[in-house]
Short mmCIF file of C-alpha atoms in Angstrom, two decimals:
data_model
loop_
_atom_site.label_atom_id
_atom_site.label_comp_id
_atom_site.label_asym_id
_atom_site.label_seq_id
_atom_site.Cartn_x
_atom_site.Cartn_y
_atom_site.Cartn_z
CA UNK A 300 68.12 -64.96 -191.66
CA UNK A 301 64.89 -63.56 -190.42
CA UNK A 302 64.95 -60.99 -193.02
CA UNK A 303 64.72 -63.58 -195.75
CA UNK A 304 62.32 -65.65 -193.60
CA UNK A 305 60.11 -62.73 -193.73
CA UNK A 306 60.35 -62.45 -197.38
CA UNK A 307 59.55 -65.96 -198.40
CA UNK A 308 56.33 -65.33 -195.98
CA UNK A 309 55.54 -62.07 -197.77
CA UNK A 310 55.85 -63.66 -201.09
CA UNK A 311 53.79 -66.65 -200.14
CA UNK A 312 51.00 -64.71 -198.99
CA UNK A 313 50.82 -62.76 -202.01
CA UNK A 314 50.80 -65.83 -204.30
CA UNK A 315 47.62 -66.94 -202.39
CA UNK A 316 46.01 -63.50 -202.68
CA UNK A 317 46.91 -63.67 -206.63
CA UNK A 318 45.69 -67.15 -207.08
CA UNK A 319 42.04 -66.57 -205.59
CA UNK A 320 41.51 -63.45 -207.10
CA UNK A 321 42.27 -64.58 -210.16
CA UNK A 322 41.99 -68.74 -210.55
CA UNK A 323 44.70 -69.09 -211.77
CA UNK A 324 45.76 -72.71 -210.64
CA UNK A 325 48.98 -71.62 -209.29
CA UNK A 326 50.67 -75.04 -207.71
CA UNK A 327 50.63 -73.97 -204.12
CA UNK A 328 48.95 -76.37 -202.11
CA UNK A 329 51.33 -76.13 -200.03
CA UNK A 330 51.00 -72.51 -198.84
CA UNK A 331 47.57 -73.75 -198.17
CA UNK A 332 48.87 -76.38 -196.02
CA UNK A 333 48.23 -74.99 -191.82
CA UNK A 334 51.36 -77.07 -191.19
CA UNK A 335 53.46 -75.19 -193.46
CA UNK A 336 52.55 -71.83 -191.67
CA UNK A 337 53.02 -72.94 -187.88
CA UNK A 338 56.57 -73.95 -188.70
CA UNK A 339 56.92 -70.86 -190.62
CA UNK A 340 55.86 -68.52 -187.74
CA UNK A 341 58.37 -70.91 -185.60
CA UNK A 342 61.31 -70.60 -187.59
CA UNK A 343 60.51 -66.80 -187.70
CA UNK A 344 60.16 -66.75 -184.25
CA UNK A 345 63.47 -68.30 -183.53
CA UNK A 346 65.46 -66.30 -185.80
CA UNK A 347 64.53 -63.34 -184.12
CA UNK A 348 65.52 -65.44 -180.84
CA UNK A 349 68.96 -66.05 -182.04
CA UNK A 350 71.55 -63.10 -182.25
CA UNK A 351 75.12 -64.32 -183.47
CA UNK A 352 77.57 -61.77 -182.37
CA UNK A 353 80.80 -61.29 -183.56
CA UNK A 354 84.07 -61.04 -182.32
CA UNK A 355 85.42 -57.95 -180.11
CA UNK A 356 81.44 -56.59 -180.12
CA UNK A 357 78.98 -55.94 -177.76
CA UNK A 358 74.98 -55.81 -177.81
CA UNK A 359 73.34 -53.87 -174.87
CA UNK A 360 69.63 -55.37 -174.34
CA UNK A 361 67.04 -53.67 -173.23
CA UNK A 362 64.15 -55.54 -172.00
CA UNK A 363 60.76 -53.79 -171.91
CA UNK A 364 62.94 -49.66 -172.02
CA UNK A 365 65.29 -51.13 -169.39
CA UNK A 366 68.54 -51.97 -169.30
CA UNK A 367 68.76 -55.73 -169.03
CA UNK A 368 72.17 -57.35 -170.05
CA UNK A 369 75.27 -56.95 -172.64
CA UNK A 370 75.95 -59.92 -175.02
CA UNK A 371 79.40 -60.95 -176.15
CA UNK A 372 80.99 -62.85 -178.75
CA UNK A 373 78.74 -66.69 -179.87
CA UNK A 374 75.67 -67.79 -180.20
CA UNK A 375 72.63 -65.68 -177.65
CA UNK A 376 69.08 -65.62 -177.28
CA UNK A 377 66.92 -62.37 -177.16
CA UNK A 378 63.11 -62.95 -176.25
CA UNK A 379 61.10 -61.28 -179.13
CA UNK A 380 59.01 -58.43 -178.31
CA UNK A 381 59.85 -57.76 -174.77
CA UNK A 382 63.35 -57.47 -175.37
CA UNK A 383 65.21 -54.93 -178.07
CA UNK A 384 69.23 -54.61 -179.03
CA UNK A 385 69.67 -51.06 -177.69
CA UNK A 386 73.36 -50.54 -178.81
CA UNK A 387 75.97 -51.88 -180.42
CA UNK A 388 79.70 -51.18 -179.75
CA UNK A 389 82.99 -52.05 -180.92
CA UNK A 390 85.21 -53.13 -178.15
CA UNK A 391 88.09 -52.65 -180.61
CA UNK A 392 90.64 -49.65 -180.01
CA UNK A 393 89.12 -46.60 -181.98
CA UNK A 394 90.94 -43.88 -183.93
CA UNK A 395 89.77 -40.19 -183.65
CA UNK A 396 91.09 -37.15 -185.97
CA UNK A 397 90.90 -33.94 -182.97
CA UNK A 398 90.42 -31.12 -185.16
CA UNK A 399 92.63 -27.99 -185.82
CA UNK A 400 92.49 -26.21 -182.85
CA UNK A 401 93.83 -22.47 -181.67
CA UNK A 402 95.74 -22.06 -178.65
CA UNK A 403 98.06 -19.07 -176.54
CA UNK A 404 101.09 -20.56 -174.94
CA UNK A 405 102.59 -19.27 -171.82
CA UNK A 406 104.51 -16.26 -173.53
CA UNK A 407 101.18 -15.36 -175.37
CA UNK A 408 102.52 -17.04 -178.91
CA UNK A 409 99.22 -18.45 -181.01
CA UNK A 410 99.56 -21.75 -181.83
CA UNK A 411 97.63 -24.65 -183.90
CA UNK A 412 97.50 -27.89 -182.86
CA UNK A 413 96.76 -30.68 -184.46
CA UNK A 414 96.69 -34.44 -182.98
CA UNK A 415 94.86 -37.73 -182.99
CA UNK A 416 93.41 -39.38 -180.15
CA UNK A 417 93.11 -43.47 -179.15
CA UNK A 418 90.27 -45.40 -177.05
CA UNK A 419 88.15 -48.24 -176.96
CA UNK A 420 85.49 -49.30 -175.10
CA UNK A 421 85.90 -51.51 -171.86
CA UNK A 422 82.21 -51.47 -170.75
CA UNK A 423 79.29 -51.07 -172.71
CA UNK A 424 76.43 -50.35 -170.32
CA UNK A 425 78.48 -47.33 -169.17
CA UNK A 426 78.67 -46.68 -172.87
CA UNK A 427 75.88 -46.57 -174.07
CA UNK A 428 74.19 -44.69 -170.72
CA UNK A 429 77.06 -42.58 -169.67
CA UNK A 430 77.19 -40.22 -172.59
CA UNK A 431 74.53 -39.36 -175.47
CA UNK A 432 77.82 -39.10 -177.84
CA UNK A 433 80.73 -40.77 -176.75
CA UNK A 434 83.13 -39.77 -179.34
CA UNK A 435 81.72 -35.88 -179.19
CA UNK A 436 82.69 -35.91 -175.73
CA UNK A 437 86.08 -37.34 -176.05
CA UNK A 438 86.84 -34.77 -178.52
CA UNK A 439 85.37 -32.22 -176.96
CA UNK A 440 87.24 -32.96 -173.85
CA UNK A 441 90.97 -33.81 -175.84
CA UNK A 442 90.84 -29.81 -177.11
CA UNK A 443 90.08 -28.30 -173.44
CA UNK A 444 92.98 -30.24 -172.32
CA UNK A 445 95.32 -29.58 -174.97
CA UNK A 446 94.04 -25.58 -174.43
CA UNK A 447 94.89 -26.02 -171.31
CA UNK A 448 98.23 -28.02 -171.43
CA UNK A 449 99.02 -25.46 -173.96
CA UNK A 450 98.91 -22.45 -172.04
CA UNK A 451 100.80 -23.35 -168.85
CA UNK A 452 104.00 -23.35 -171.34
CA UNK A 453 106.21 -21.11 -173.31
CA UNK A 454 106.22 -21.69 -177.09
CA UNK A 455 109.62 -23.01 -177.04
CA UNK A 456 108.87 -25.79 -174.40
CA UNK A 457 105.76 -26.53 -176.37
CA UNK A 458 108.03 -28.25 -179.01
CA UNK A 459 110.43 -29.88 -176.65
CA UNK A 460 107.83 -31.56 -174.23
CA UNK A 461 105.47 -33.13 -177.04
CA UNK A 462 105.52 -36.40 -175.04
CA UNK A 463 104.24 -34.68 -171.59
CA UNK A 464 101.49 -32.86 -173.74
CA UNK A 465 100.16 -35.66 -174.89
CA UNK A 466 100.55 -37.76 -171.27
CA UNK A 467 98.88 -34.66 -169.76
CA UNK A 468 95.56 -34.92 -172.20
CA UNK A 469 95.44 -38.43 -171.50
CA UNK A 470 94.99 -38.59 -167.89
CA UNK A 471 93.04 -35.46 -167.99
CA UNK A 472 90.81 -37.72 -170.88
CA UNK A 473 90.67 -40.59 -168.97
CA UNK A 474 89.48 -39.71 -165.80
CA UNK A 475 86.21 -38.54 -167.13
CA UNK A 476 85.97 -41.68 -170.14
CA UNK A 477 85.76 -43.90 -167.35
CA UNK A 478 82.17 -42.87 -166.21
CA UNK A 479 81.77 -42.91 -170.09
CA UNK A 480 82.74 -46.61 -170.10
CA UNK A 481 85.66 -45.79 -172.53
CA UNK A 482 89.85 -46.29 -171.78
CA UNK A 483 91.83 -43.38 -173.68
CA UNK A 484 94.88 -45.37 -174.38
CA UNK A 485 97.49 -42.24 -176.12
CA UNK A 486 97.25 -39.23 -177.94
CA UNK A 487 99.82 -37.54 -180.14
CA UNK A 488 100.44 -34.17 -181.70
CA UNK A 489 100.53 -34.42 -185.53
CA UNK A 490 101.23 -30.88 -185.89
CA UNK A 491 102.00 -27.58 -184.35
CA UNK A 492 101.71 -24.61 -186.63
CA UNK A 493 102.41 -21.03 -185.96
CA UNK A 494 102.27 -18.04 -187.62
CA UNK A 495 104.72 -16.93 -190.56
CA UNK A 496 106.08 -13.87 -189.03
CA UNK A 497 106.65 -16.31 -185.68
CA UNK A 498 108.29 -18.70 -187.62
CA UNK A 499 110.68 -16.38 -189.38
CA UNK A 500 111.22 -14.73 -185.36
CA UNK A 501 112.13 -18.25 -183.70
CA UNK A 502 114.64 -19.00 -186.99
CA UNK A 503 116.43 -16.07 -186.47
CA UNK A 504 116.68 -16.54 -183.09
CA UNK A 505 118.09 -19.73 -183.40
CA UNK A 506 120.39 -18.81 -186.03
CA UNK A 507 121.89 -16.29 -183.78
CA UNK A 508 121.79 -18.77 -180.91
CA UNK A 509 123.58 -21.47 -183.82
CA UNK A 510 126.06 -18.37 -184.16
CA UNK A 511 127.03 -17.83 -180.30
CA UNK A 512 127.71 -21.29 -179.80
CA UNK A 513 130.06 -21.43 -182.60
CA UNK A 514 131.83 -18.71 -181.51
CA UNK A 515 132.12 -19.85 -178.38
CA UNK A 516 133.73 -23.12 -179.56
CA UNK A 517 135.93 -21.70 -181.78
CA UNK A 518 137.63 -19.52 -179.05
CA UNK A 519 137.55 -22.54 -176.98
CA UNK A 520 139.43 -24.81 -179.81
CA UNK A 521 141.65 -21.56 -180.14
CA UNK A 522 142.19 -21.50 -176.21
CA UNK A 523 143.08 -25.03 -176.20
CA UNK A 524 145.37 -24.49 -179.01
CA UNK A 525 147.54 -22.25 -177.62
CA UNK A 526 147.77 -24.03 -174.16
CA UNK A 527 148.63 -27.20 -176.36
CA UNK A 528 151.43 -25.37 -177.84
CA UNK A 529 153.09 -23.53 -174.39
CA UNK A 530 152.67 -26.99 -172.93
CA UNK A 531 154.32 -28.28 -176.14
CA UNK A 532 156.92 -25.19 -175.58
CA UNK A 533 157.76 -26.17 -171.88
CA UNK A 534 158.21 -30.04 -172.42
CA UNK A 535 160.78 -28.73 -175.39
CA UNK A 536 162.72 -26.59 -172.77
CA UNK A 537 163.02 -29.11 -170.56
CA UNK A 538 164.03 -31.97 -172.66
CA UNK A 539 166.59 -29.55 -174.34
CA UNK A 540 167.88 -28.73 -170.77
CA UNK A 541 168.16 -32.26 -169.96
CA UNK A 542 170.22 -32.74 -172.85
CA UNK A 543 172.32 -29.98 -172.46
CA UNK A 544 172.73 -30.98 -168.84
CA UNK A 545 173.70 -34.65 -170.09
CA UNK A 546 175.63 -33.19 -172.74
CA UNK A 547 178.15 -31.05 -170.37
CA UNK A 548 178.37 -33.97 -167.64
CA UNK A 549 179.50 -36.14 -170.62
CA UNK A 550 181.90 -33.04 -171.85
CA UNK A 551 183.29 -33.11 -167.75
CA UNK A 552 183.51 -36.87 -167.64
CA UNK A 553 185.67 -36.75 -170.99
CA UNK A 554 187.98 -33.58 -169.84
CA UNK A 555 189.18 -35.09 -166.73
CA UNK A 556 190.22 -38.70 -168.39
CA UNK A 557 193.65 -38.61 -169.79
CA UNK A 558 193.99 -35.98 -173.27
CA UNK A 559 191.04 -34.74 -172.14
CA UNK A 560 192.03 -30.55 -172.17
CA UNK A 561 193.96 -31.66 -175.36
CA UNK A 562 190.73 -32.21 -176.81
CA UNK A 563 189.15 -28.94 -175.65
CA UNK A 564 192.24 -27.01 -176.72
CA UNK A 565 191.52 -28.76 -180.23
CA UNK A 566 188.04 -27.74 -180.29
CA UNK A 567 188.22 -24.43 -179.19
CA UNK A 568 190.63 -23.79 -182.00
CA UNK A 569 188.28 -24.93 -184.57
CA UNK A 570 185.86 -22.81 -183.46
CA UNK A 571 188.09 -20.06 -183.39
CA UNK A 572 189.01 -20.47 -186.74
CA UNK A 573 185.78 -20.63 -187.73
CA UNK A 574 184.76 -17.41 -186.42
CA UNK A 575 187.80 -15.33 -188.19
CA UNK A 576 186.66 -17.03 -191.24
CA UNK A 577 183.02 -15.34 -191.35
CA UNK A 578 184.74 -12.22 -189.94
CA UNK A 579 186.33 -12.24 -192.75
CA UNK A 580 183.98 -12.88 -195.13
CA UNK A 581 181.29 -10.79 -193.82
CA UNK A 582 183.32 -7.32 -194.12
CA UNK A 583 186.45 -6.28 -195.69
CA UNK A 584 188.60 -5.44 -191.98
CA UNK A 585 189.33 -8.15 -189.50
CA UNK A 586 190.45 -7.53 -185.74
CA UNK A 587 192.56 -9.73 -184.45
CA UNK A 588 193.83 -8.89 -180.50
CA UNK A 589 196.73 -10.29 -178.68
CA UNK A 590 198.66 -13.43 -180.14
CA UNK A 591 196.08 -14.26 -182.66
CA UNK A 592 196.98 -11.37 -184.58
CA UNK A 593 199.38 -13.43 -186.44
CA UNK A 594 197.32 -15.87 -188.61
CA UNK A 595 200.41 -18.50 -189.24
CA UNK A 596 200.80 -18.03 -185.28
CA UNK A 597 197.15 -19.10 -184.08
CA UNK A 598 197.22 -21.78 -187.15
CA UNK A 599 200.33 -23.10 -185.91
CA UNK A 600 199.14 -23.35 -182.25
CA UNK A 601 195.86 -25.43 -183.87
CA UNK A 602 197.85 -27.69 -186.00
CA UNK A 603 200.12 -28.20 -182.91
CA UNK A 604 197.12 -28.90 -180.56
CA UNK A 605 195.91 -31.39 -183.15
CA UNK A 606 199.39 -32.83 -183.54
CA UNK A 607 199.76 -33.46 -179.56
CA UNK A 608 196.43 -35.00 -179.57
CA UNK A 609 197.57 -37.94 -182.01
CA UNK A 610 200.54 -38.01 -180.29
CA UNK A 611 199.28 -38.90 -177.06
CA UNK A 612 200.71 -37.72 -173.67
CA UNK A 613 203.98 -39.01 -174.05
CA UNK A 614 204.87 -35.81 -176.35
CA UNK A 615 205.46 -32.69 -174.08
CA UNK A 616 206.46 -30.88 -176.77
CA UNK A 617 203.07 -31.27 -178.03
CA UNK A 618 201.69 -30.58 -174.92
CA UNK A 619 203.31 -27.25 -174.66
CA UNK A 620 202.38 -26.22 -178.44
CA UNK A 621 198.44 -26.71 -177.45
CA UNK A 622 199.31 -25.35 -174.02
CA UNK A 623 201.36 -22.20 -174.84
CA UNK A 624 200.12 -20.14 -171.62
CA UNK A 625 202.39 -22.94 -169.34
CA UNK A 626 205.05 -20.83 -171.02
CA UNK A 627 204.46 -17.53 -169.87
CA UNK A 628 204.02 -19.10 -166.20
#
């Protein structure tokens, strides 16, 4: 506004100049008019009175070189002449790119870092008397700290403790912003870059670190395998035990009820003529000792075992055919 006041003035003042130079008639009576100049020097003098400042902004006034007071957001008065808008700042949170910068870890590993770095302003005389360049300084200071925070670490805990890098630059930030009149609110690494023949060390080195723990697991799975399986091995023996256990108490229960060594007579028999019969098929000569040698006399004795075993106990004639050693007694 006082910018175009001060144009319409200019302009006016040069139409008069033009107009009595040349007589030309121009129609303007009324730049002639006193009245018309008084309120123009008023209006000019209360636009530069009035300073509308925006939202999340801050002017710092100086009133004759001297700080004098900081106006906020609405409508505030300045005195003309005697007092000056020094600075202007931006109370909203600021962005700033840290440069590239060089630094030896712990293990003596050259490393690039690159980050970014937040803050805003929280008072605005400290500001703008605190520091000649506010944003300098915070940059300046971000890089010594990340130097620093840098080189109190090996390279490989450089990449796993990002987050207390960049909580370590921001207190170390902070403390000093605040005589600066500045909060450092975060800062995070964008990048960390190494050199090529570095990189290509720390892959292999975690390849063969990739390798050893595979190995590892795979005798472990292997380990557990085979305990699995003598585990699986001892419950087998056991339950086969049981059942053979079970199965012979059921075998003793059955001989001593009534026909009971009829039935084992019977049985061994089969089995006996089981065996003669791959005897005889597995070779051309077949041993036969004591009364078996006669094949119709051990097939007899079977058939007559059988026989007293449908008969019941009532036959004793069956009972000494599948008991023919009661004879001999």
């Amino acid at each position: 506004m006082g910018f175009a006041l001060f144009v319409v003035g200019a302009a006016a003042i040069g139409l008069l100049i033009i107009d009595r130079s040349f007589n030309l008639g121009l129609p303007i009576g009324l730049f002639q008019n006193p009245l018309f100049w008084f309120a123009y020097v008023a209006l000019l003098a209360l636009s530069t009175m009035v300073r509308f400042v925006r939202q999340q902004t801050v002017l710092v006034i100086e009133r004759l070189g001297r700080y004098n007071r900081s106006l906020t957001a609405g409508v505030n008065f300045v005195w003309p002449i005697v007092e000056r808008v020094a600075y202007t700042f931006d109370l909203r949170e600021q962005v700033i790119d840290v440069p590239e910068q060089d630094a030896i870890t712990k293990d003596n590993a050259t490393v690039t870092i690159d980050g970014v770095l937040y803050y805003k302003i929280v008072n605005a005389k400290d500001a703008a008397y605190g520091a000649q360049d506010i944003r300098r300084a915070i940059i300046n200071l971000a890089q010594t700290s990340m130097r620093s925070a840098i080189g109190s670490m090996e390279l490989d805990k450089t990449f796993e403790n990002r987050s207390e890098i960049n909580e370590r630059v921001v207190r170390a930030v902070s403390d000093a912003a605040q005589l600066w009149g500045a909060h450092v609110t975060r800062y995070e690494i964008k990048d960390i870059a190494m050199p090529e023949s570095l990189r290509q060390s720390m892959e292999r080195q975690m390849k063969a670190e990739r390798d050893k723990r595979a190995t590892v697991l795979e005798s472990e799975g292997v380990k557990q395998s085979e305990i699995n399986r003598a585990e699986g091995e001892k419950q087998a023996a056991i339950l086969r035990a049981e059942g053979q256990a079970k199965a012979i108490e059921l075998v003793r229960t059955q001989i001593t009820q009534v026909g009971g060594d009829q039935a084992v007579q019977l049985e061994v028999a089969k089995s006996a003529i089981e065996q003669y019969g791959r005897l005889a098929k597995a070779g051309n000569s077949l041993v036969l000792m004591g009364d078996g040698a006669d094949p119709a006399g051990w097939i007899a004795k079977a058939m007559a075992v059988l026989k007293a075993v449908n008969a019941g106990p009532a036959s004793s004639e069956a009972q000494r055919r599948a008991q023919p050693w009661r004879e001999a007694e």
